[in-house]
Coordinates of C-alpha atoms in Angstrom, one line a residue:
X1 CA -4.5 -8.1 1.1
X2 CA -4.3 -11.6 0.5
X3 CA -4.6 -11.2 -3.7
X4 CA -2.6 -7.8 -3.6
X5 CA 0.2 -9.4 -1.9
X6 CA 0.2 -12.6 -4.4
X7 CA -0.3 -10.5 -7.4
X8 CA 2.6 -8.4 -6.5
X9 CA 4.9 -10.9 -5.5
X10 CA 4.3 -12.5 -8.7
X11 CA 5.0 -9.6 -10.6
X12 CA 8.3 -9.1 -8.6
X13 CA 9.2 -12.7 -9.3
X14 CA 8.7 -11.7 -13.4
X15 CA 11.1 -8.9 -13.3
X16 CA 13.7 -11.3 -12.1
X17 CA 12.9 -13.8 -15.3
X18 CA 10.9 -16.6 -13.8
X19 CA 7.4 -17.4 -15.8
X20 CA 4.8 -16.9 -13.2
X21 CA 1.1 -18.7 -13.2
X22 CA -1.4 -17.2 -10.4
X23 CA -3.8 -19.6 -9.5
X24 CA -6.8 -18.9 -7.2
X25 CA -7.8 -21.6 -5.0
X26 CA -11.2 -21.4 -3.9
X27 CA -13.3 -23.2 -1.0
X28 CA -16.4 -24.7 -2.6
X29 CA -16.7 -27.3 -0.2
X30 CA -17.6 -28.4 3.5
X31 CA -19.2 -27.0 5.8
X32 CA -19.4 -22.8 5.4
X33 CA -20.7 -23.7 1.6
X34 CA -23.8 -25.9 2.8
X35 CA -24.9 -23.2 5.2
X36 CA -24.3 -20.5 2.4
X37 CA -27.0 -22.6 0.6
X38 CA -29.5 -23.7 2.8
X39 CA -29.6 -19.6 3.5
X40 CA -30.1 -19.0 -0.4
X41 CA -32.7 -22.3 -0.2
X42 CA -34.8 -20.6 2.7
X43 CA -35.1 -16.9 1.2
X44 CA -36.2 -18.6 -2.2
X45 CA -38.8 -21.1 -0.8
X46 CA -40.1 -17.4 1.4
X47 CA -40.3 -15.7 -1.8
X48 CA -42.1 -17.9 -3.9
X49 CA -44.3 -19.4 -1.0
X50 CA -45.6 -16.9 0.8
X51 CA -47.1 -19.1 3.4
X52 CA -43.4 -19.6 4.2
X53 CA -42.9 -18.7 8.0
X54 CA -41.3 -16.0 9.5
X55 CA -38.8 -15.8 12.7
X56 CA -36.7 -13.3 14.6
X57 CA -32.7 -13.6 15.2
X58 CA -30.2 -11.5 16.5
X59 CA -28.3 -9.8 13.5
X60 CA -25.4 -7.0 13.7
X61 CA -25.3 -4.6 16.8
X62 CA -28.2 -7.2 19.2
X63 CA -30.8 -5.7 16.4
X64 CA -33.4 -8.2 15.9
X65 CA -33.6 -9.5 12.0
X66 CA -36.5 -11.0 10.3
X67 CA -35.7 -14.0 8.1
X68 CA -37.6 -17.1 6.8
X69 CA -38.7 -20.0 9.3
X70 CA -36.4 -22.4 7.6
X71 CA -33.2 -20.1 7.4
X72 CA -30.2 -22.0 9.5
X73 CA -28.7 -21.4 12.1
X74 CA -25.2 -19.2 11.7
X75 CA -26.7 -18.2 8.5
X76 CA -25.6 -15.3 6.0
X77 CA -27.8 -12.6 6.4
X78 CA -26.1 -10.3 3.8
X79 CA -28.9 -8.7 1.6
X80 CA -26.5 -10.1 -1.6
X81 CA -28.4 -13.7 -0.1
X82 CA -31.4 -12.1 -0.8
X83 CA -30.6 -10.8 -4.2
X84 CA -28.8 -14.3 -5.2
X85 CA -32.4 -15.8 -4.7
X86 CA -34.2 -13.8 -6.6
X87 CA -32.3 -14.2 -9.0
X88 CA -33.0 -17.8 -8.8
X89 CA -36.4 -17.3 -8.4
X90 CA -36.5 -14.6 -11.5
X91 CA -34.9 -17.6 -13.4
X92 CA -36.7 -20.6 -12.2
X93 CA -39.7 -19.8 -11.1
X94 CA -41.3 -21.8 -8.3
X95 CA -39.7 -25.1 -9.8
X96 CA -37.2 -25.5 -6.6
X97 CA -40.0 -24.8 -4.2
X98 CA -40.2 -28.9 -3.4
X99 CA -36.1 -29.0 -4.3
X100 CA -34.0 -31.3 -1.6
X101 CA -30.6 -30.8 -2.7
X102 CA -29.5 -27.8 -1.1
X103 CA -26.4 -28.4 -4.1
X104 CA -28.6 -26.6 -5.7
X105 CA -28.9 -23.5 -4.3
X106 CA -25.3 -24.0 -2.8
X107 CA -24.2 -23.7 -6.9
X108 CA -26.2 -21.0 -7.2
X109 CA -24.5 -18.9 -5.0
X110 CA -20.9 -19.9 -6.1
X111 CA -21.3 -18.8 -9.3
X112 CA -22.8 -15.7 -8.7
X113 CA -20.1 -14.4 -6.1
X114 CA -17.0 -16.2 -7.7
X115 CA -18.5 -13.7 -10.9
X116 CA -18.3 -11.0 -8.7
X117 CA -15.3 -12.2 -7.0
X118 CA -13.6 -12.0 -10.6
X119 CA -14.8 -8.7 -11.6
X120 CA -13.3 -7.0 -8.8
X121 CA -10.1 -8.6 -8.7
X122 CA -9.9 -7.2 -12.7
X123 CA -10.7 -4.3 -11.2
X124 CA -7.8 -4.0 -9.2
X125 CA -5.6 -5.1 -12.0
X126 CA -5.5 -8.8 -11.0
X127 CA -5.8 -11.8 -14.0
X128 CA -5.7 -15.2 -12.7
X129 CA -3.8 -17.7 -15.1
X130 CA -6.0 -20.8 -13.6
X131 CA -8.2 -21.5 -10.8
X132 CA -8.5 -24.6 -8.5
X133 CA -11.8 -25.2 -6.8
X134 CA -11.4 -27.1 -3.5
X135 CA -14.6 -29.7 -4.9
X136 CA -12.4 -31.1 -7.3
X137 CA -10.2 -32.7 -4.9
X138 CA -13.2 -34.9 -3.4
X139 CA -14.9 -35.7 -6.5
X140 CA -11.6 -36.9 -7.6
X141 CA -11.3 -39.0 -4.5
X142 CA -7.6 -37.6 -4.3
X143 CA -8.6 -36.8 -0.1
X144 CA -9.6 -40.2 0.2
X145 CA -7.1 -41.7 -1.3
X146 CA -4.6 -39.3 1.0
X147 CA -6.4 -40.9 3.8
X148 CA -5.7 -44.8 2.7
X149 CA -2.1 -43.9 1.7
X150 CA -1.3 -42.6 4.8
X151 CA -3.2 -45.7 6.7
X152 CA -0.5 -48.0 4.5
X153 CA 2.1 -46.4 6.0
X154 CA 1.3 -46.7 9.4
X155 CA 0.9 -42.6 9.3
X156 CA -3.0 -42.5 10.0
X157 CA -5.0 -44.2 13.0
X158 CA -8.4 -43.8 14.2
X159 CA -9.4 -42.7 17.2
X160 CA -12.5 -41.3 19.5
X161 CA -14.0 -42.0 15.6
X162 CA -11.8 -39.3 14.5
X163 CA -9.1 -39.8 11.8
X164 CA -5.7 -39.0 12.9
X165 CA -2.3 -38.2 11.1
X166 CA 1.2 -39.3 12.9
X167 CA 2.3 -35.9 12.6
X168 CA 4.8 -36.4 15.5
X169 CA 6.6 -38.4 13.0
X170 CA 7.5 -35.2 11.5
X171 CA 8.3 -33.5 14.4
X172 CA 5.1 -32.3 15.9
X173 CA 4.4 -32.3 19.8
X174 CA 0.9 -34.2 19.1
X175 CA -1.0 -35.4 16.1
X176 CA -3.7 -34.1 14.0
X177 CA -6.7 -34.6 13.1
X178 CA -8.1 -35.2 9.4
X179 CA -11.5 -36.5 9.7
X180 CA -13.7 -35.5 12.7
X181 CA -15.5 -37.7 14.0
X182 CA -18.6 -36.4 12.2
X183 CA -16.9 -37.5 9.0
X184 CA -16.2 -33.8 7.9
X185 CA -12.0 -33.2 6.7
X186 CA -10.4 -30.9 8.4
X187 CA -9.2 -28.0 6.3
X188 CA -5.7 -29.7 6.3
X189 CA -7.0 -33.1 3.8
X190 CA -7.8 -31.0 0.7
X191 CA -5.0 -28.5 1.2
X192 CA -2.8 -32.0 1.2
X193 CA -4.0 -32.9 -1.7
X194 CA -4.3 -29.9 -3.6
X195 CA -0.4 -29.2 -2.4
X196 CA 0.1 -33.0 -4.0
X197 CA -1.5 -31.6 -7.3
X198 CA 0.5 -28.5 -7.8
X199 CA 3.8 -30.2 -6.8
X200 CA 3.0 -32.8 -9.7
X201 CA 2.8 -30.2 -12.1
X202 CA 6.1 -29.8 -12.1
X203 CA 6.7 -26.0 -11.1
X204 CA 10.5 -24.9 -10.0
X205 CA 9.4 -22.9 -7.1
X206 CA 5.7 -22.6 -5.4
X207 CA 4.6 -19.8 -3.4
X208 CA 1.5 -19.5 -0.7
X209 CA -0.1 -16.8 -0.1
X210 CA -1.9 -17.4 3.5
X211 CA -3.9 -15.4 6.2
X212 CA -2.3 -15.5 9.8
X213 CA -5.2 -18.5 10.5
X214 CA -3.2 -20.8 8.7
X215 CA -0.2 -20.4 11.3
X216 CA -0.8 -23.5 12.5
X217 CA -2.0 -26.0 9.8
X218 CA 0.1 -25.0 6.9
X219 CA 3.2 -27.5 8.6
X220 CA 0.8 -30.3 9.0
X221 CA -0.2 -29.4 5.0
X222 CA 3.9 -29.7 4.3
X223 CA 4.2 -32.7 6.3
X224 CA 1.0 -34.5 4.6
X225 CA 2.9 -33.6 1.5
X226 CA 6.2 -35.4 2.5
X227 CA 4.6 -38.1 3.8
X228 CA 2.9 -38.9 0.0
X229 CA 6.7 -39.0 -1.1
X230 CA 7.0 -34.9 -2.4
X231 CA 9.7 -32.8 -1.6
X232 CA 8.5 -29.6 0.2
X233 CA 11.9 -27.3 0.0
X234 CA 10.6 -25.8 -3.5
X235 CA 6.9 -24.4 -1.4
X236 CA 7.6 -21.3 0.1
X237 CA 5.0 -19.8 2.6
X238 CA 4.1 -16.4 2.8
X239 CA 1.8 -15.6 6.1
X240 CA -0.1 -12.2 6.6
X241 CA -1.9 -10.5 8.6
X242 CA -5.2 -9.4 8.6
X243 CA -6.2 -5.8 8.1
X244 CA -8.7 -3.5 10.2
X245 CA -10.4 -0.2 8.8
X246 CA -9.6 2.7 11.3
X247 CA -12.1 5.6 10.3
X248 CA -11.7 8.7 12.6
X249 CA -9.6 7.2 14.6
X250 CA -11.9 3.8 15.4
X251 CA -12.0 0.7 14.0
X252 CA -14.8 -0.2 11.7
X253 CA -16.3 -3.4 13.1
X254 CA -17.1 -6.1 10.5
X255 CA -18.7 -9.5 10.8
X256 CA -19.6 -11.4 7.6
X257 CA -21.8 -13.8 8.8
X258 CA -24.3 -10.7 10.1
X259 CA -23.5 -9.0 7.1
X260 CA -21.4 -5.8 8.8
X261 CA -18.3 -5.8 6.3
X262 CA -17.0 -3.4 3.7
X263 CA -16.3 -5.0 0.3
X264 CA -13.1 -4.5 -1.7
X265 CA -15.3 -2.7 -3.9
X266 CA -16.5 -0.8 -1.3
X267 CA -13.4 0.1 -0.2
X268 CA -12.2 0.9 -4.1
X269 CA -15.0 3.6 -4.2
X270 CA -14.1 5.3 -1.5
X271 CA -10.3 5.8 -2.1
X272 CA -9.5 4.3 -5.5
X273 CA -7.9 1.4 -6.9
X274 CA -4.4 2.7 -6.4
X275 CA -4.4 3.6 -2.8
X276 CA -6.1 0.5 -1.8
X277 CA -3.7 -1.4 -3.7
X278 CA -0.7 0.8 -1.8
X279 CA -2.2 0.7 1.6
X280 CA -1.9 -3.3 1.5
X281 CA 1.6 -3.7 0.1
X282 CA 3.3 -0.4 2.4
X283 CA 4.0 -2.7 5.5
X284 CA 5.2 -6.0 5.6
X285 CA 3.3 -8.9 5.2
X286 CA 3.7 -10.0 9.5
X287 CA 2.5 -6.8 10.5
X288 CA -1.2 -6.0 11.4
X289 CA -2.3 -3.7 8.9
X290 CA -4.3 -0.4 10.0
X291 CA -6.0 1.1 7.2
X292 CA -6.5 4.4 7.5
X293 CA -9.3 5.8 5.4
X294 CA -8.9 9.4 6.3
X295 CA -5.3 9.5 5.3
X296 CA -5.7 7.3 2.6
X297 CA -8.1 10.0 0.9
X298 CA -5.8 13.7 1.8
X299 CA -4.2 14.8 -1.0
X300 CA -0.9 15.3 0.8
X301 CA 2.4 14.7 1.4
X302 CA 1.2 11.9 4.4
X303 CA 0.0 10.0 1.9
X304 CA 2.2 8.1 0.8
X305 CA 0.7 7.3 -2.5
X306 CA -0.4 10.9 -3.2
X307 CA 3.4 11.3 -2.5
X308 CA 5.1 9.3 -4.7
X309 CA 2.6 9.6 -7.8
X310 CA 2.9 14.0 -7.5
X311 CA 7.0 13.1 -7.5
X312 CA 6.3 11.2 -10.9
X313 CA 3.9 14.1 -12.2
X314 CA 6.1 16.7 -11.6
X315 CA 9.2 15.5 -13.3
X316 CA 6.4 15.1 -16.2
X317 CA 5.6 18.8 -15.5
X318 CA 9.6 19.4 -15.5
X319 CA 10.1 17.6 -18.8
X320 CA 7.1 19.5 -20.5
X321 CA 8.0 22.8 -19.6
X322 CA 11.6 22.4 -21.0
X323 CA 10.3 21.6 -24.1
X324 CA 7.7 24.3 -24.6
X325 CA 10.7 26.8 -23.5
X326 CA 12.5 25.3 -26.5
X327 CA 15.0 23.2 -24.6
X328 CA 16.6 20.6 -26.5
X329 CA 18.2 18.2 -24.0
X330 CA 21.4 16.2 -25.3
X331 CA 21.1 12.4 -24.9
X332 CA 24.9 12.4 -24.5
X333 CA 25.3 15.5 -21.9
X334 CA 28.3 14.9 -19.5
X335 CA 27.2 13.2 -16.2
X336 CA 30.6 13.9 -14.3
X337 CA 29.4 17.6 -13.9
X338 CA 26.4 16.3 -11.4
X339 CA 29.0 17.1 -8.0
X340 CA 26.1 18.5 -5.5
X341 CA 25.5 16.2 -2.8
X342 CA 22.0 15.6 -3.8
X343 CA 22.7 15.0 -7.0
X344 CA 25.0 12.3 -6.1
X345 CA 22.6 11.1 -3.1
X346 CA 19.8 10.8 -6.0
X347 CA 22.3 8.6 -8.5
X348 CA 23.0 6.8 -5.7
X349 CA 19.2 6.2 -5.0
X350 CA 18.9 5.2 -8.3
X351 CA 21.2 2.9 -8.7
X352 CA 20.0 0.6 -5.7
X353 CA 16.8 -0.2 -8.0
X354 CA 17.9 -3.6 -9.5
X355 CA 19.4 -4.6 -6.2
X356 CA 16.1 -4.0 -4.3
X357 CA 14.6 -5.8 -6.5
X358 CA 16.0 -8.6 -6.9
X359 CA 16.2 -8.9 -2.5
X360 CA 12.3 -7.8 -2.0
X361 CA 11.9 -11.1 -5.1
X362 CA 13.8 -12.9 -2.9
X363 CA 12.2 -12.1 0.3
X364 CA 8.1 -11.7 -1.4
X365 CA 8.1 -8.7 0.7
X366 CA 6.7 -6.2 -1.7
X367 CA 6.9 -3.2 1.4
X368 CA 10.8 -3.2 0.5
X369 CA 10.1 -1.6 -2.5
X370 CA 7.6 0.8 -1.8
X371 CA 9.7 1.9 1.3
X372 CA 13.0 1.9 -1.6
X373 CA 10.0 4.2 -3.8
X374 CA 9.3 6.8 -1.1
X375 CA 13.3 7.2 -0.4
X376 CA 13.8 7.8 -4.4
X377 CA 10.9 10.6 -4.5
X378 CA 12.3 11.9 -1.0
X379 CA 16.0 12.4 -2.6
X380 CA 14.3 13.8 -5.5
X381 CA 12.6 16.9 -4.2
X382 CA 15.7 17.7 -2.0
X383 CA 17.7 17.3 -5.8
X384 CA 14.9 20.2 -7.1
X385 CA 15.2 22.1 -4.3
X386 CA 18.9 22.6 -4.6
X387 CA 19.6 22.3 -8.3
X388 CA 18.4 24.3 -11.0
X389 CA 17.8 22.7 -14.4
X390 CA 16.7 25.7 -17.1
X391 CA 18.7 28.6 -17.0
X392 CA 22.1 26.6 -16.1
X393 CA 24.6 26.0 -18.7
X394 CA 23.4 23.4 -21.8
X395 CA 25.6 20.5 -20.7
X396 CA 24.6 21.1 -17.0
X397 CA 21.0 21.5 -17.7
X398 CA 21.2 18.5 -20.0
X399 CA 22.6 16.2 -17.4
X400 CA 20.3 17.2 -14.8
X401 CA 17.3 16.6 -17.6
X402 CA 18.9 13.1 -17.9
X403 CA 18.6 12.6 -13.9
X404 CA 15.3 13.5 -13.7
X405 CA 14.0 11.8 -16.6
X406 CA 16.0 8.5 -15.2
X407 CA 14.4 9.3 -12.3
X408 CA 10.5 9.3 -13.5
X409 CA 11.4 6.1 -15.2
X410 CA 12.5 3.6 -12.1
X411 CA 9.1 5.7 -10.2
X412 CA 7.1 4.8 -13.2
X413 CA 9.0 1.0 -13.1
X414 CA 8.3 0.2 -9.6
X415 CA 4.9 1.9 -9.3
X416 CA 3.8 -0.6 -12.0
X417 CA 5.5 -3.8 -10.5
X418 CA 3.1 -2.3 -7.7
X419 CA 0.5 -2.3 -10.2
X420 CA 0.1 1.0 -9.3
X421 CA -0.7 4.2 -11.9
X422 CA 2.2 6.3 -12.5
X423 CA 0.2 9.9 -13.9
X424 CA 1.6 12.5 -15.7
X425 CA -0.6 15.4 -14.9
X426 CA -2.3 15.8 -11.2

């Protein structure tokens, strides 16, 4: 939802003229990534050792899992760990067996999911201009520096051998740890200082994309900002949701460190890049999002992307079938003799498209305009239903060609700031 949402709102921003750059930002760091390489490290040393020892944990479900004696605890189990160290193995032989540096095997990993991270997001239409890895912030020292900076200014203390920042000074109701006492940032440090990065690049307006998790510590992220001597009114915040898959009516449970989830991809096979693209963008952003996988594969009318791609295909059907009847539609046809109430309704319709938007731009909330799509296709059937186009009089059929054809365009327009297909045949 998360790069759905960003890639839309960025091609909403481009209709209304501003040069956008997306830029992924990527956790390579802390905490989740050691763990994601000691369980890499322990499946390679089991597959080229086979002395390695074995024990039992509890995986997905209470089912028991067998994994290598060494594998930590809270590990990934997915079977892609597995596959990411045979790789390795397949590649380096036994040479890691004695290997220390878990860095190692922690690299590994990165680069083989941020590859596959990267194909699907071209898969659902998504190019990044640039991507920020969270690693550079701490081998550039920029979080420790943060740290000393705001120590000079009286803004950081220490405390219970945790590192604290004063953000009551900023109109918090308590302070917040940076540091932990273990020595480990917090998620806030590097989001300060990658904030402090992108705000010295000079950009007119900056936009983040967050889940609902982030509730909480994106103020203290705006506040760290200030505090280094950056205005913050330019960084607009968009919070989300999270989505749950409802199949028959149930929620499908998911839990990535046991390895129970359904990948993008997954879900893309299932039900197509279109309607998964859809499905995220049709509410607004602060709304849980229920994704229905049994409506989101009916060819129907309830589908809402079904709906609006058939009202595109048929005005292609409309517009073919004149022609091979020989009908020769006048650019120039007089527009004042469109009088039926749904004509009119349907101009009206179409006339709100720059005006939407320009306001869902404004408010980065992409449902706006596929709400604004559906209402167009809606106004359009009741248009067909109640006004004939061949076998009225030239000038009438002409104008109502024009309407139609004005009114495949803004479909075809704002299924593609969707970054959605618009067909011609279904």
């Amino acid at each position: 939802r998360n790069a759905v949402l960003g890639d839309t709102i960025a091609k909403l921003l481009e209709t209304q003229g501003f040069d956008v750059t997306r830029e992924y930002y990527f956790n390579d760091a802390g905490r989740q990534m050691r763990i994601l390489g000691e369980s890499v490290q322990a499946h390679y040393r089991a597959l080229v050792d086979p002395a390695h020892g074995r024990k039992t944990i509890e995986a997905a479900g209470g089912q028991q899992l067998e994994v290598p004696e060494s594998f930590p605890e809270d590990g990934y189990q997915g079977d892609y760990i597995l596959e990411i160290a045979e790789a390795l193995r397949e590649r380096e032989g036994d040479r890691l067996l004695d290997e220390g540096d878990v860095d190692v095997f922690k690299e590994a990993a990165k680069e083989r999911i941020f590859e596959e991270i990267g194909a699907t997001l071209r898969r659902m239409g998504i190019e990044m201009d640039s991507f920020f890895n969270e690693r550079s912030v701490y081998e550039s020292n920029a979080v420790w520096d943060i740290v000393e900076r705001l120590r000079a200014k009286d803004l950081a203390y220490d405390q219970d051998g945790a590192v604290w920042f004063k953000t009551t000074a900023f109109g918090k109701e308590q302070d917040t740890v940076l540091v932990k006492s273990s020595g480990e940032p917090t998620y806030r440090l590097p989001d300060i200082a990658y904030h402090i990065d992108k705000v010295s690049r000079g950009f007119d307006r900056i936009v983040d994309v967050f889940g609902a998790d982030h509730i909480a510590t994106f103020p203290d992220v705006l506040s760290g900002v200030q505090a280094m001597g950056h205005g913050t009114d330019h960084i607009e915040v968009v919070i989300y949701q999270f989505v749950t898959l409802v199949r028959g009516g149930e929620p499908v449970k998911m839990s990535t460190r046991k390895a129970t989830y359904v990948t993008l991809d997954d879900l893309m096979d299932e039900v197509g890049e279109d309607v998964t693209r859809f499905f995220f963008l049709m509410r607004s952003p602060n709304t849980h999002l229920e994704f229905d996988l049994d409506l989101a594969k009916e060819a129907s009318e309830k589908n809402p992307v079904f709906y609006l791609q058939y009202a595109h295909a048929r005005i292609a059907s409309i517009l073919r079938k004149a022609e091979e009847v020989g009908f020769s539609m006048s650019e120039d046809a007089p527009m004042e003799l469109l009088t039926h109430d749904a004509e009119e309704s349907l101009i009206k319709e179409l006339m709100r498209y720059p005006a939407v938007l320009s306001r869902t731009a404004e408010a980065f909330e992409p449902h706006r305009l596929a709400v604004y799509l559906r209402e167009v296709a809606v106004a359009f059937t009741q248009f067909y239903g109640n006004c004939r186009i061949i076998g009225e009089s030239p000038d009438l059929a002409s104008a109502r060609m024009l309407l139609a054809r004005a009114t495949q365009s803004i479909l075809a327009s704002g299924l593609g700031v969707l970054g959605i297909s618009a067909p011609d045949r279904m």
